[in-house]
Coordinates of C-alpha atoms in Angstrom, one line a residue:
X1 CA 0.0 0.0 0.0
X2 CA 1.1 3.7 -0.5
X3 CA -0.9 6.4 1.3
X4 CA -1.7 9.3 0.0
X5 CA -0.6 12.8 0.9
X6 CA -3.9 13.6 3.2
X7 CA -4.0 10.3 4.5
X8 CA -2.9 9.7 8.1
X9 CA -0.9 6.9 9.7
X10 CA -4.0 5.7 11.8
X11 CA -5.3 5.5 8.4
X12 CA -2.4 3.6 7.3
X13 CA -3.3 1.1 10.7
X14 CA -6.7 0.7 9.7
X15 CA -6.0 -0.5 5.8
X16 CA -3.0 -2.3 6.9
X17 CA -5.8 -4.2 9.5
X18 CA -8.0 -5.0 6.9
X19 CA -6.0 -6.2 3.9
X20 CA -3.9 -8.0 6.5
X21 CA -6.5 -10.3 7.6
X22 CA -6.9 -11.7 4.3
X23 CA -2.9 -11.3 3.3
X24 CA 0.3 -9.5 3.4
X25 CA 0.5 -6.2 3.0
X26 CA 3.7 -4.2 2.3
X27 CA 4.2 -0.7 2.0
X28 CA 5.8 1.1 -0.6
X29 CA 6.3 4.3 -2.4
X30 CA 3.8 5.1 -5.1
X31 CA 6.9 5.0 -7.6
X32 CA 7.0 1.2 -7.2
X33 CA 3.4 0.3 -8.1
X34 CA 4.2 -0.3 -12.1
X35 CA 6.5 -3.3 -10.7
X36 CA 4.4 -4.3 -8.1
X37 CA 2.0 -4.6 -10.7
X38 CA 4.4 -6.6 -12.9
X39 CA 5.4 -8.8 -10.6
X40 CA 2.6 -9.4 -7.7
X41 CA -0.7 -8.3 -10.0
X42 CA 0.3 -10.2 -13.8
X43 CA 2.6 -12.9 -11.4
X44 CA -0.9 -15.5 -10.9
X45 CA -0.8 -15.6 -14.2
X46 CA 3.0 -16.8 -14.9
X47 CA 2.8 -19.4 -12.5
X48 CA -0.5 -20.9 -13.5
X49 CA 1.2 -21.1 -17.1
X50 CA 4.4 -22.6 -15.2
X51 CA 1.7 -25.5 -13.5
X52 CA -0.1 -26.3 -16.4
X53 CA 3.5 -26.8 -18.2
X54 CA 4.5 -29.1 -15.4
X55 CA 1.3 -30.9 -15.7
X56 CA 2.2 -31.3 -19.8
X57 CA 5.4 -32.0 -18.9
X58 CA 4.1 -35.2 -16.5
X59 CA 1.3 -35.9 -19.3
X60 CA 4.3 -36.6 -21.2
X61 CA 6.2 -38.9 -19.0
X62 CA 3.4 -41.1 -18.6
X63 CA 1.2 -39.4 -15.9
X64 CA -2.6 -39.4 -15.9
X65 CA -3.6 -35.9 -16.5
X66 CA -5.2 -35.4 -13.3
X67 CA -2.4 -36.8 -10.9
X68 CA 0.0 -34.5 -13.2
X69 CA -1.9 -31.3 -12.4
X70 CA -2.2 -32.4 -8.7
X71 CA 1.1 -33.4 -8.5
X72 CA 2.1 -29.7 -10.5
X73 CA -0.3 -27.2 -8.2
X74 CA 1.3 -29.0 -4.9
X75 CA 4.7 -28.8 -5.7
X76 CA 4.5 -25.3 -6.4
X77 CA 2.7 -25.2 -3.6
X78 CA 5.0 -26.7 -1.5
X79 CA 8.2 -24.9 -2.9
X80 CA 6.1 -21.4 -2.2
X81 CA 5.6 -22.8 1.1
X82 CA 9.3 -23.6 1.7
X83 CA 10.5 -19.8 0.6
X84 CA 7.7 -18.0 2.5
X85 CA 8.3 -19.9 5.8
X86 CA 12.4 -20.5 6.0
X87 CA 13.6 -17.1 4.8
X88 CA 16.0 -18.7 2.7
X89 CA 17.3 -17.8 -0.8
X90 CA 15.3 -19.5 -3.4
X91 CA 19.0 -20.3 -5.1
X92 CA 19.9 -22.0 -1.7
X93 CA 16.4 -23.9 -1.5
X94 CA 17.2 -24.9 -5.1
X95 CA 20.7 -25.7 -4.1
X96 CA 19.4 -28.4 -1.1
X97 CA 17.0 -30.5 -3.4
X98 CA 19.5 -30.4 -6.5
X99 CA 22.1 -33.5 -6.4
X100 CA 25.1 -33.9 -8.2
X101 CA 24.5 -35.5 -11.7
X102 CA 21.3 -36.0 -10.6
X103 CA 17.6 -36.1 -11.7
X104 CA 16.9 -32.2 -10.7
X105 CA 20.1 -30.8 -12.2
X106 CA 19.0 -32.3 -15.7
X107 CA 15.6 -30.6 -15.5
X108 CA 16.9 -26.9 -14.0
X109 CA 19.8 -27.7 -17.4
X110 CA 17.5 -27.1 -19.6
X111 CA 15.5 -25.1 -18.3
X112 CA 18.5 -22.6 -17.9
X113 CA 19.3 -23.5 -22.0
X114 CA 16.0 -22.1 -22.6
X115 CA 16.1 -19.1 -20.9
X116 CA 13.7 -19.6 -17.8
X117 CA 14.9 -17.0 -15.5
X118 CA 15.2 -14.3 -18.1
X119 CA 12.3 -15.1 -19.8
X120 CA 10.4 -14.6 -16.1
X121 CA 12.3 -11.6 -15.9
X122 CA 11.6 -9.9 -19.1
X123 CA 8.1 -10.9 -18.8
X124 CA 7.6 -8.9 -15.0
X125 CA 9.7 -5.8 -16.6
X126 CA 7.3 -5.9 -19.9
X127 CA 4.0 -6.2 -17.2
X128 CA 5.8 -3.2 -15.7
X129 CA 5.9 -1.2 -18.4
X130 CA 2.6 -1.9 -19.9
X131 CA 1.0 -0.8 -16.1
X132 CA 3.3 2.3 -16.8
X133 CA 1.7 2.9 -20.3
X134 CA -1.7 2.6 -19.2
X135 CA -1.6 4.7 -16.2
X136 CA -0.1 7.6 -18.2
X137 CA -3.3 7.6 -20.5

C-alpha cells in the first residue's frame, strides 16, 4: 500500500488491518506500483502457465492428466511454502534439493538452456511497463 498525501498513519493502521486479515501487506512508495503490478498483480498468471506446463510435462512422462496437475499445483505449492516460511534464498532452497548428476540438475539444465529465469524476468519488466503505459493515458 502507499498512502496518500492527506492520508494519516492511523489510516495507514486501519487499511494495513484490513487487507492484512486476508494477506500481506507491504508498504511502498507510489513510484513502485508499475513493478508491483508486474510482478505481484500479472505474477498468478505466470505461475499458472508454469503449472499447467508441469502438468504437460508429466502428461508426457506417462502421468494421468489429473495426478499430473495435482502433483504440479502441490509442488509449487510446497516450494512457495518452503521460501515463504524459511527465509531462505530461493537459489539456496534450489541448491538443497539439487544432487550432483542428478535427476533435478538435468531438468533446472534445460530449463537454464531455454532461458527460464530471463524469460520470467523480461516478462515482469514488460508487465511493468505496460502498467506504466496505461496509467499515463
Amino acid at each position: 500500500m502507499s498512502l496518500g498525501g492527506s492520508a494519516t498513519e492511523e489510516d495507514a493502521d486501519i487499511i494495513a488491518k484490513l487487507f492484512g486479515s486476508v494477506g500481506k501487506i507491504w508498504r511502498g512508495d507510489e513510484k513502485l506500483f508499475d513493478a508491483v503490478t508486474g510482478l505481484s498483480g500479472s505474477g498468478p498468471a505466470y505461475i499458472y502457465l508454469a503449472i499447467e506446463a508441469l502438468a504437460d510435462g508429466g502428461v508426457a512422462a506417462g502421468l494421468p492428466r489429473e495426478l499430473a496437475l495435482g502433483l504440479a499445483s502441490q509442488t509449487v505449492l510446497g516450494a512457495a511454502s518452503m521460501a515463504t516460511k524459511t527465509g531462505k534464498h530461493p537459489g539456496q532452497l534450489k541448491d538443497e534439493v539439487t544432487s550432483p548428476g542428478g535427476t533435478t540438475i538435468a531438468g533446472i539444465h534445460e530449463l537454464e538452456k531455454g532461458g527460464f529465469r530471463g524469460t520470467l524476468m523480461n516478462a515482469v519488466i514488460a508487465a511493468a511497463n505496460r502498467s506504466r503505459e496505461l496509467s499515463q493515458n
